[in-house]
CSV table of C-alpha atoms in Angstrom, one decimal:
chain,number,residue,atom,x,y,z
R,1,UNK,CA,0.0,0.0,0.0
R,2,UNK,CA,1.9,3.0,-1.4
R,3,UNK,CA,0.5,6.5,-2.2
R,4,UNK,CA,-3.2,7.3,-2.8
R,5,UNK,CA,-5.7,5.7,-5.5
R,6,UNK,CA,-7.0,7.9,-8.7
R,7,UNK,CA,-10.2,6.6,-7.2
R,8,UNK,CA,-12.0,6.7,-4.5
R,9,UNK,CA,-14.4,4.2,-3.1
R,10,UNK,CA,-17.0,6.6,-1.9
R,11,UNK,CA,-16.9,10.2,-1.3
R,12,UNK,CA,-18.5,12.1,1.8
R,13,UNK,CA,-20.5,15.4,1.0
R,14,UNK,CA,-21.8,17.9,3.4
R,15,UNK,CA,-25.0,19.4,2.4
R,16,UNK,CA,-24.7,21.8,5.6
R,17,UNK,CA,-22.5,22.4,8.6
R,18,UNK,CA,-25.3,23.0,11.0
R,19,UNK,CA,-26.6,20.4,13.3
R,20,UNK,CA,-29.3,21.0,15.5
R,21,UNK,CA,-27.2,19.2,18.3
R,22,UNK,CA,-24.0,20.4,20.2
R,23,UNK,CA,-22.7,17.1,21.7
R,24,UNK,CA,-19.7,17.1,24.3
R,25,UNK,CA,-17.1,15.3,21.4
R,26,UNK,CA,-18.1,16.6,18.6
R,27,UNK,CA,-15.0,17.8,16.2
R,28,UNK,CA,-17.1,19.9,13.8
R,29,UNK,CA,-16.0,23.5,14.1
R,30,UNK,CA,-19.3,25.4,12.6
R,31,UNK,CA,-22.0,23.2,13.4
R,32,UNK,CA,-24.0,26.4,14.9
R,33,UNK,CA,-23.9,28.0,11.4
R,34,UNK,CA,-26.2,26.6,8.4
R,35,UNK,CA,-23.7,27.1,5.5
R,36,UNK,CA,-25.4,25.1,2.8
R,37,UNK,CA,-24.0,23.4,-0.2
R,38,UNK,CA,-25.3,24.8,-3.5
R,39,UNK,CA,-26.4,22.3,-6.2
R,40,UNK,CA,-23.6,23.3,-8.3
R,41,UNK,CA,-21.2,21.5,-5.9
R,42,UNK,CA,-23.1,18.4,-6.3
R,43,UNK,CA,-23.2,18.6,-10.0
R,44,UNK,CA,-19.5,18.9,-10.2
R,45,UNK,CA,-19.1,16.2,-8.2
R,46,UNK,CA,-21.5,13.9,-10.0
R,47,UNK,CA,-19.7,14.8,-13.3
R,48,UNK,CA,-16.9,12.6,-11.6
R,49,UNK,CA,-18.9,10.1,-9.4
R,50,UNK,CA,-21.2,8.6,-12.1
R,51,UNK,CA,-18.4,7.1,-14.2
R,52,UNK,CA,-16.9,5.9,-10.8
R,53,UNK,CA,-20.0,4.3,-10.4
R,54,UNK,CA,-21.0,2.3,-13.5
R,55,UNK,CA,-17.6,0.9,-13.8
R,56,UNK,CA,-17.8,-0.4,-10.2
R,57,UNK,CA,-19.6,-0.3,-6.8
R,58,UNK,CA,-19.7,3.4,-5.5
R,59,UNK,CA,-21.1,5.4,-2.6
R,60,UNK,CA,-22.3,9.4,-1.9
R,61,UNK,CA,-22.1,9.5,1.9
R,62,UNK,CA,-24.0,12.1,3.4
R,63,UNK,CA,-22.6,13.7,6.6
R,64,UNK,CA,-22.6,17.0,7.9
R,65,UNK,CA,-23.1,19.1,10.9
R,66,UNK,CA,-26.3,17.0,10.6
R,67,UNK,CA,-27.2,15.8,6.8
R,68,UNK,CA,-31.1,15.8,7.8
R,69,UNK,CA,-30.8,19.6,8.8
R,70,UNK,CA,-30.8,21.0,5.2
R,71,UNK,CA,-34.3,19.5,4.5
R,72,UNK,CA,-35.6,16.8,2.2
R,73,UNK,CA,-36.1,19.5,-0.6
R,74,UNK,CA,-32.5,20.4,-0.7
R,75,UNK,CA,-31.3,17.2,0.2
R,76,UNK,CA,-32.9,15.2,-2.8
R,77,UNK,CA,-31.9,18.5,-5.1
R,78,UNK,CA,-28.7,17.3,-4.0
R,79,UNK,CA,-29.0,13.9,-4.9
R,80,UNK,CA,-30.5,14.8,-8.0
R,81,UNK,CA,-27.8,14.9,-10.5
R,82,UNK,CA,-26.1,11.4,-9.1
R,83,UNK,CA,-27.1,8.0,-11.4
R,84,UNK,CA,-29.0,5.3,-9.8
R,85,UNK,CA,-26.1,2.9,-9.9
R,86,UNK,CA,-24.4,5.6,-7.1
R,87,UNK,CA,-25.5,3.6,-3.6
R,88,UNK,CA,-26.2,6.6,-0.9
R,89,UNK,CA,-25.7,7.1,2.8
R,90,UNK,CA,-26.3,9.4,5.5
R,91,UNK,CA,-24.8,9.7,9.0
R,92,UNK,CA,-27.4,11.1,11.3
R,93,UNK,CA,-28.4,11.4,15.0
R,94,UNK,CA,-31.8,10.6,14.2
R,95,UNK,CA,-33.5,13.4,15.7
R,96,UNK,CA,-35.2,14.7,12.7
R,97,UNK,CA,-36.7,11.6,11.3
R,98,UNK,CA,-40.1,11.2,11.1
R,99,UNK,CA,-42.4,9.7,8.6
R,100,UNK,CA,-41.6,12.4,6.2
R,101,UNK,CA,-38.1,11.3,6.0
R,102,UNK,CA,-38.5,7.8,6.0
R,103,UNK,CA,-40.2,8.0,2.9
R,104,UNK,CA,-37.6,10.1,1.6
R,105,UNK,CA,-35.2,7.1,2.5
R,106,UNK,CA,-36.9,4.6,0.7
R,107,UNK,CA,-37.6,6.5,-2.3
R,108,UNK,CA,-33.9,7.1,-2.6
R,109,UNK,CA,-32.5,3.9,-1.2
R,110,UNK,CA,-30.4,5.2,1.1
R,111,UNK,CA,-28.9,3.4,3.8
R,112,UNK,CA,-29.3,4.9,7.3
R,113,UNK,CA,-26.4,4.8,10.3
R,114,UNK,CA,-28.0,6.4,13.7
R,115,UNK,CA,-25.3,8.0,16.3
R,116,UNK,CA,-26.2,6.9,19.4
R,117,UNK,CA,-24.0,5.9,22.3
R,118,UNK,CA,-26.1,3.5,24.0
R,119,UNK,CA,-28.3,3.5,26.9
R,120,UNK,CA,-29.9,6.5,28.1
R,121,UNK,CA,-27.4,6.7,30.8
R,122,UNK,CA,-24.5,6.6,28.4
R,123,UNK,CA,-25.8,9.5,25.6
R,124,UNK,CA,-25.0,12.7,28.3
R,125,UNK,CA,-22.2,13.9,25.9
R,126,UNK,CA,-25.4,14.4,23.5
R,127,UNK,CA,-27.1,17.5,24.1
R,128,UNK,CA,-29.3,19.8,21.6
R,129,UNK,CA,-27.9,23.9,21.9
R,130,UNK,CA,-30.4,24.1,25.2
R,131,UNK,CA,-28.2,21.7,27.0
R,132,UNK,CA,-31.1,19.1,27.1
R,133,UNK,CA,-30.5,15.6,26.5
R,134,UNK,CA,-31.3,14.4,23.2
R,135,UNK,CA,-31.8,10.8,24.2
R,136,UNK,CA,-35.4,10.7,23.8
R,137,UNK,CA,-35.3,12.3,20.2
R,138,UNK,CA,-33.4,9.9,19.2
R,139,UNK,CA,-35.1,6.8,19.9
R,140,UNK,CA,-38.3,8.5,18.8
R,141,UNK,CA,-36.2,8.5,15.1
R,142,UNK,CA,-35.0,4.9,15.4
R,143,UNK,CA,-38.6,3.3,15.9
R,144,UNK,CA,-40.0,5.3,13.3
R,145,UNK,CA,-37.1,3.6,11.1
R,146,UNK,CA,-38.4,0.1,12.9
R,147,UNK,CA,-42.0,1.0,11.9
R,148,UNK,CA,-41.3,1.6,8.1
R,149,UNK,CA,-39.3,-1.2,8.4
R,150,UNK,CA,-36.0,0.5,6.9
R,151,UNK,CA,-32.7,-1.3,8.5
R,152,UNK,CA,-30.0,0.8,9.6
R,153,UNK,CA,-26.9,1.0,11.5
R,154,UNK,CA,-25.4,2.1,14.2
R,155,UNK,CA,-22.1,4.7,15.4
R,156,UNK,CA,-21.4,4.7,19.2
R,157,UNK,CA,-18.8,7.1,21.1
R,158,UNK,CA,-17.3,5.7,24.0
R,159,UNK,CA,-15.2,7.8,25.9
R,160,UNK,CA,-14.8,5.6,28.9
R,161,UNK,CA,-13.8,2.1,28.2
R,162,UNK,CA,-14.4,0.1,31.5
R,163,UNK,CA,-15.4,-3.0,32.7
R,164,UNK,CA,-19.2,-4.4,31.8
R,165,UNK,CA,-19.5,-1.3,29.3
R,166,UNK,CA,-19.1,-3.5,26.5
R,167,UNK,CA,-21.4,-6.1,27.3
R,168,UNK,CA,-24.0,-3.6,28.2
R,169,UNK,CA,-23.8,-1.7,24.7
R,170,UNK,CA,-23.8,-4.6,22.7
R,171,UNK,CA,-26.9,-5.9,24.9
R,172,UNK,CA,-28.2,-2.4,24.0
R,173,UNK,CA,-27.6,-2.6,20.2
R,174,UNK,CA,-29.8,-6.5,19.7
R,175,UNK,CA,-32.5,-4.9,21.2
R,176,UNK,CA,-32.5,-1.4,19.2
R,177,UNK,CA,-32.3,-3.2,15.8
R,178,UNK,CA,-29.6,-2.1,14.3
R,179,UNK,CA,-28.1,-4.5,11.9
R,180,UNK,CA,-24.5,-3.5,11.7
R,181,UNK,CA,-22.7,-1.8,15.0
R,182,UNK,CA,-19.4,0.8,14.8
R,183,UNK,CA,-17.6,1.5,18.2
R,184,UNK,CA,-15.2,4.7,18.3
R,185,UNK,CA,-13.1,5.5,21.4
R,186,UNK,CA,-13.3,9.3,21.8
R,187,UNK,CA,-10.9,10.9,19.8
R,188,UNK,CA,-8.6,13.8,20.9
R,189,UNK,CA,-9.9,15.8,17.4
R,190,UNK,CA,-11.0,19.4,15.4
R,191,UNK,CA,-12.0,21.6,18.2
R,192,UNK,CA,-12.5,18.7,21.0
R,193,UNK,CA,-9.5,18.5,23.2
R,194,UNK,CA,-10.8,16.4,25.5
R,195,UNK,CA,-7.7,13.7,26.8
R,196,UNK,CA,-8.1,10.1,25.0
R,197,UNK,CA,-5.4,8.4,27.0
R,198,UNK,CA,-6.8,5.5,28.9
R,199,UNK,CA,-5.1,2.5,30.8
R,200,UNK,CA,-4.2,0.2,28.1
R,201,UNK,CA,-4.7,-2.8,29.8
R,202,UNK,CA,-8.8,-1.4,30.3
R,203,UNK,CA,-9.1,-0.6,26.7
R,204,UNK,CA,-7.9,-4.1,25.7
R,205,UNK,CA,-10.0,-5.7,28.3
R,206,UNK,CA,-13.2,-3.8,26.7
R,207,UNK,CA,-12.3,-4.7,23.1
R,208,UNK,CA,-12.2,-8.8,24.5
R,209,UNK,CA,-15.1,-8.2,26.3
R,210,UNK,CA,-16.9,-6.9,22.9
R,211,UNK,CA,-15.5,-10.1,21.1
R,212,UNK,CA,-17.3,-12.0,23.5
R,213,UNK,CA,-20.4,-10.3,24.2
R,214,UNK,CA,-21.1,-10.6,19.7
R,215,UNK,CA,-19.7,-14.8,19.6
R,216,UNK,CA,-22.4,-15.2,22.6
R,217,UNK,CA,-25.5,-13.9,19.8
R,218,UNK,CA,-23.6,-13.0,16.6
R,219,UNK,CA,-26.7,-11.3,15.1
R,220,UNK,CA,-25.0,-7.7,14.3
R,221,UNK,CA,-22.1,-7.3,12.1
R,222,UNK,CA,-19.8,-5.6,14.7
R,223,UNK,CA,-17.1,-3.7,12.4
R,224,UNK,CA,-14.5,-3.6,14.0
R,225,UNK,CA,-14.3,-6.7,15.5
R,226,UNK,CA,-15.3,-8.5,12.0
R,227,UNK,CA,-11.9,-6.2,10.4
R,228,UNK,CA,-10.3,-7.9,13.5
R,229,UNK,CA,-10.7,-11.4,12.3
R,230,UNK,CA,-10.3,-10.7,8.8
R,231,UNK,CA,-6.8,-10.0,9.4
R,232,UNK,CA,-6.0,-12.3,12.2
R,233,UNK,CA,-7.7,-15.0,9.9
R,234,UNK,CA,-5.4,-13.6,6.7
R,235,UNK,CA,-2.2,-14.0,8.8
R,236,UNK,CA,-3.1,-17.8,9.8
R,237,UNK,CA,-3.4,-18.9,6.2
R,238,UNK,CA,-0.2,-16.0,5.0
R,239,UNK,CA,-2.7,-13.7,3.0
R,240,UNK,CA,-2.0,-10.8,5.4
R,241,UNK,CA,-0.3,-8.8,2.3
R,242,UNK,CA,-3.5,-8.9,0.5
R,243,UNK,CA,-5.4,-7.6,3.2
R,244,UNK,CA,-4.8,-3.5,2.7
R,245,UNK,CA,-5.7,-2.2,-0.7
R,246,UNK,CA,-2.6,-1.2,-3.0
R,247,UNK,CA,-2.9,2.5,-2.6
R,248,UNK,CA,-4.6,4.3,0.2
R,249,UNK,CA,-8.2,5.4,-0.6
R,250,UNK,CA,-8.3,9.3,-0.8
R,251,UNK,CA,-11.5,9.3,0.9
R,252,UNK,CA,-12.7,13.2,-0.5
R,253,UNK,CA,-14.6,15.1,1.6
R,254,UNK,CA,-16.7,17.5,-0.5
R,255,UNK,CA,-17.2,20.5,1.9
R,256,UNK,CA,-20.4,22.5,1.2
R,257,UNK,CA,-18.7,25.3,-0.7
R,258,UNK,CA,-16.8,22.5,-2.9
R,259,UNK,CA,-13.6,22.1,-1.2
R,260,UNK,CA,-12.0,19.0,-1.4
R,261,UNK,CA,-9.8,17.3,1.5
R,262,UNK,CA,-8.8,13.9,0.8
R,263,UNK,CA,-7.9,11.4,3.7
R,264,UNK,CA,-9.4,12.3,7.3
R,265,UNK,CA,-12.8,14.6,6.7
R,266,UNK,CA,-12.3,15.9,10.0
R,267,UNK,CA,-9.6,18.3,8.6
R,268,UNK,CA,-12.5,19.7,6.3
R,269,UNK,CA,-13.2,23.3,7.7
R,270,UNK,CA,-9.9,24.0,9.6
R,271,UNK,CA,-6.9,25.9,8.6
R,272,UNK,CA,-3.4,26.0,9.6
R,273,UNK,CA,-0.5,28.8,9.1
R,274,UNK,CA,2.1,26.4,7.6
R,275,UNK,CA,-0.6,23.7,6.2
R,276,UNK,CA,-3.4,26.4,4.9
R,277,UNK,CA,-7.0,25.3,5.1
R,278,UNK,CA,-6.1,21.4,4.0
R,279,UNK,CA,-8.2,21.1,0.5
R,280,UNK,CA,-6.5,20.1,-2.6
R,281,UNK,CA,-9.0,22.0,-4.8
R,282,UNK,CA,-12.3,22.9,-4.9
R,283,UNK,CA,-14.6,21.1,-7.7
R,284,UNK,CA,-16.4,24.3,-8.8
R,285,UNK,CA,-13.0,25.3,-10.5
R,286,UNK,CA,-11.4,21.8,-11.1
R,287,UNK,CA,-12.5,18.6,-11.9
R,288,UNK,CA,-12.7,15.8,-9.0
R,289,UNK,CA,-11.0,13.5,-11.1
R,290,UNK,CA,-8.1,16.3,-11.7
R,291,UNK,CA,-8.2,17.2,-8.0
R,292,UNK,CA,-7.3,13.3,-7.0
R,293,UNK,CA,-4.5,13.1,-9.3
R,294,UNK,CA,-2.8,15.9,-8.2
R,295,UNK,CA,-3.6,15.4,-4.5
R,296,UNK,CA,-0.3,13.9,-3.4
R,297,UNK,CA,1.6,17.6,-4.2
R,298,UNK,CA,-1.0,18.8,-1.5
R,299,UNK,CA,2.1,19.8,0.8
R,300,UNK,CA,0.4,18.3,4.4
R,301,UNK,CA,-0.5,14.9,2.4
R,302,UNK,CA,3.2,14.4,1.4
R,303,UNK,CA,4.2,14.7,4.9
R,304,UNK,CA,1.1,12.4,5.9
R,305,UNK,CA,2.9,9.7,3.5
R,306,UNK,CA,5.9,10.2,4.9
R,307,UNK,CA,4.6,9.3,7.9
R,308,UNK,CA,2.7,6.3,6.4
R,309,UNK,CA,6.6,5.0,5.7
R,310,UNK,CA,7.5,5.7,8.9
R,311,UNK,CA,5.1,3.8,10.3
R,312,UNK,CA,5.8,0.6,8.0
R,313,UNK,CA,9.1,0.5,9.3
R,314,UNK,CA,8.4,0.8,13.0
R,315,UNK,CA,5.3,-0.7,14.1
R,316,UNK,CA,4.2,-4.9,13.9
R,317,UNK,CA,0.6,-3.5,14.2
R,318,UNK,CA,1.1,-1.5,10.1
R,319,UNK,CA,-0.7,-4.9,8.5
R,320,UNK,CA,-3.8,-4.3,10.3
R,321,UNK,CA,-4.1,-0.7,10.0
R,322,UNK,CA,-2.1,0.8,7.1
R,323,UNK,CA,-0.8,3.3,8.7
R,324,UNK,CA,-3.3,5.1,11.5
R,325,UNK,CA,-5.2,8.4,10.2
R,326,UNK,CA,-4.1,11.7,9.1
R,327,UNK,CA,-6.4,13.9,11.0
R,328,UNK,CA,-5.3,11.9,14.5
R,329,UNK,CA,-2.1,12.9,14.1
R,330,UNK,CA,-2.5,16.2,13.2
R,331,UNK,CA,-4.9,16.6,16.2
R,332,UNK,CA,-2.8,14.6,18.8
R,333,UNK,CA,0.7,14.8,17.2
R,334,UNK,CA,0.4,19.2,15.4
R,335,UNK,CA,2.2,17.1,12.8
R,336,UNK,CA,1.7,14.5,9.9
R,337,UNK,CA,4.6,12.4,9.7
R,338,UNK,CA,4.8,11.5,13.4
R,339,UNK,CA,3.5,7.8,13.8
R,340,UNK,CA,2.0,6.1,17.1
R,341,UNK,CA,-0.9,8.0,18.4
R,342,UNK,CA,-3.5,7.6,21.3
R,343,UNK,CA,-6.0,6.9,18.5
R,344,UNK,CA,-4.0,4.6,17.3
R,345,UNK,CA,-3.1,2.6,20.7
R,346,UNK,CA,-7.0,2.7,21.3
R,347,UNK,CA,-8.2,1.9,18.3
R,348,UNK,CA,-5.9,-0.4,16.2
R,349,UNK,CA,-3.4,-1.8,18.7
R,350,UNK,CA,-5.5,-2.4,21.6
R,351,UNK,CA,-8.5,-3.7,19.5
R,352,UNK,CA,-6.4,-6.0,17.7
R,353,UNK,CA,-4.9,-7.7,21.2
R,354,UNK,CA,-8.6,-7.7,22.5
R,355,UNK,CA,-9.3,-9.8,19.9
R,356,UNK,CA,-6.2,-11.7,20.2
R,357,UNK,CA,-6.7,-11.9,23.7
R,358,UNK,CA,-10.2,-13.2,23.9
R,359,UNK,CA,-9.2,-16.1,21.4
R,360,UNK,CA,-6.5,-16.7,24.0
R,361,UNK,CA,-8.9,-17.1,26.8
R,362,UNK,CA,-11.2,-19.0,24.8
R,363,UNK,CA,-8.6,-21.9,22.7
């Protein structure tokens, strides 16, 4: 895996940076502001997409501030110029859905993942602009998605990894629904600055514990876990080369005034006196396609690769991860050819001997 693809597996667009929300973690730096993106910006970036997507399998994820906040009208004006073979996405907090909106899912086939960190107990971090909990909202969204009968998935923060919490969440998830479950450790990102270091010896106990809380009723696909025992699987039978792709997916965030940043969307919207504001172009002026190709001169992505080498070299855990993220380092590190972060000790190394750890326990 060496320097970034010409193309992309899916691209991420924000249709606004508002969300009606303000949660504790959140990294977003204008979500109080309802900066929309004009249909131009999705036009442009169709122009690209829609080839991408008749040649092979290609997703539009929405994500904002909150996708849901710019309104169905806008959203599906959005959507508009994309080609049916382009799957879509959005990442909400479900507040906003209502019957309305589920309609609006299944007339454009879009796939639905719901942030939600659990329990009632475990969603304080998610609070609208009043400071009131947004717990209830929430679950009011998810059963409407039950009643319609739409599946969807599910994102949880967990910013304290401790005994019994994994257990409990993934109790939590079977009964919401959800068919496929993400878990993200708080990250130390954008404008949160909230410490992510944790005893390692906890995080890796609540990474085992997940493993065994999904073998005991393995009824959700539980990502990371499942990317877990992909690799530890491709290792035993000496595939583990052909596990990460050949070139790092650029990952383009499309920013709603048609910036592009390639490789961590959480850079989207910041800017930095040596770095500048991170895009590589901006699609109203230069094709997507164009943008890509040139991305690697991008001056803070050449670093970033530098660091990916760096990381090759040093660390056993590069197989599994390819190389940590750009935006954790830049976040934890003010640099992006450092290597190790606390992202990825909680996230990469920590979940990999969980796993590892767990099958230990269990021969």
């Amino acid at each position: 895996m060496r320097g970034l693809a010409a193309v992309p597996s899916y691209v991420v667009m924000q249709p606004t940076t508002l969300c009606n929300l303000d949660c504790a973690y959140c990294y977003l730096p204008f979500r109080a502001t309802d900066q929309r993106m004009p249909v131009a910006v999705a036009e442009a970036v169709a122009a690209a997409v829609n080839p991408w997507a008749v040649a092979g399998r290609f997703s539009v994820v929405w994500h904002g501030g909150e996708p849901l906040a710019a309104g169905p009208e806008h959203l599906a004006d959005l959507i508009a110029p994309f080609g049916p073979e382009v799957e879509h996405h959005v990442q909400t907090n479900a507040t906003l859905i209502d019957d309305e909106w589920c309609d609006f899912f299944a007339r454009h086939e879009m796939r639905v993942s719901v942030s939600v960190d659990g329990p009632r107990a475990r969603n304080g971090d998610r609070v609208n602009r009043g400071g009131q909990p947004a717990y209830d909202r929430i679950v009011r969204g998810v059963a409407a998605l039950r009643r319609r009968g739409l599946p969807f998935s599910a994102l949880a923060v967990v910013s304290r990894p401790e005994r019994g919490l994994a257990t409990e969440l993934y109790d939590y998830f079977l009964d919401l629904g959800c068919d496929v479950l993400g878990i993200n450790i708080e990250e130390t990102e954008g404008v949160n600055t909230r410490e992510n270091r944790h005893d390692e010896s906890a995080v890796t106990a609540f990474w085992a514990e997940l493993v065994a809380a999904w073998r005991r009723a393995p009824r959700i696909h539980l990502r990371e876990v499942e990317w877990s025992l992909r690799y530890a699987a491709a290792v035993l039978d000496g595939s583990a080369d052909g596990v990460l792709p050949r070139h790092l997916d650029p990952i383009p965030t499309i920013g709603h005034d048609g910036s592009v940043t390639v490789l961590s969307p959480e850079l989207a919207g910041f800017t930095h006196p040596r770095y500048g504001d991170f895009s590589s172009g901006n699609v109203l002026r230069t094709p997507l396609a164009d943008i890509l190709g040139a991305a690697s001169a991008t001056p803070w992505v050449g670093e970033f690769l530098t660091g990916v080498e760096a990381c090759r070299v040093s660390c056993p855990y590069f197989g599994f991860c390819g190389g940590g993220h750009a935006a954790n380092r830049y976040f934890e590190l003010g640099r992006f050819d450092g290597t190790e972060t606390e992202h990825c000790r909680n996230s990469k190394i920590r979940l990999l001997e969980g796993v590892l750890e767990h099958a230990r326990e269990h021969q």
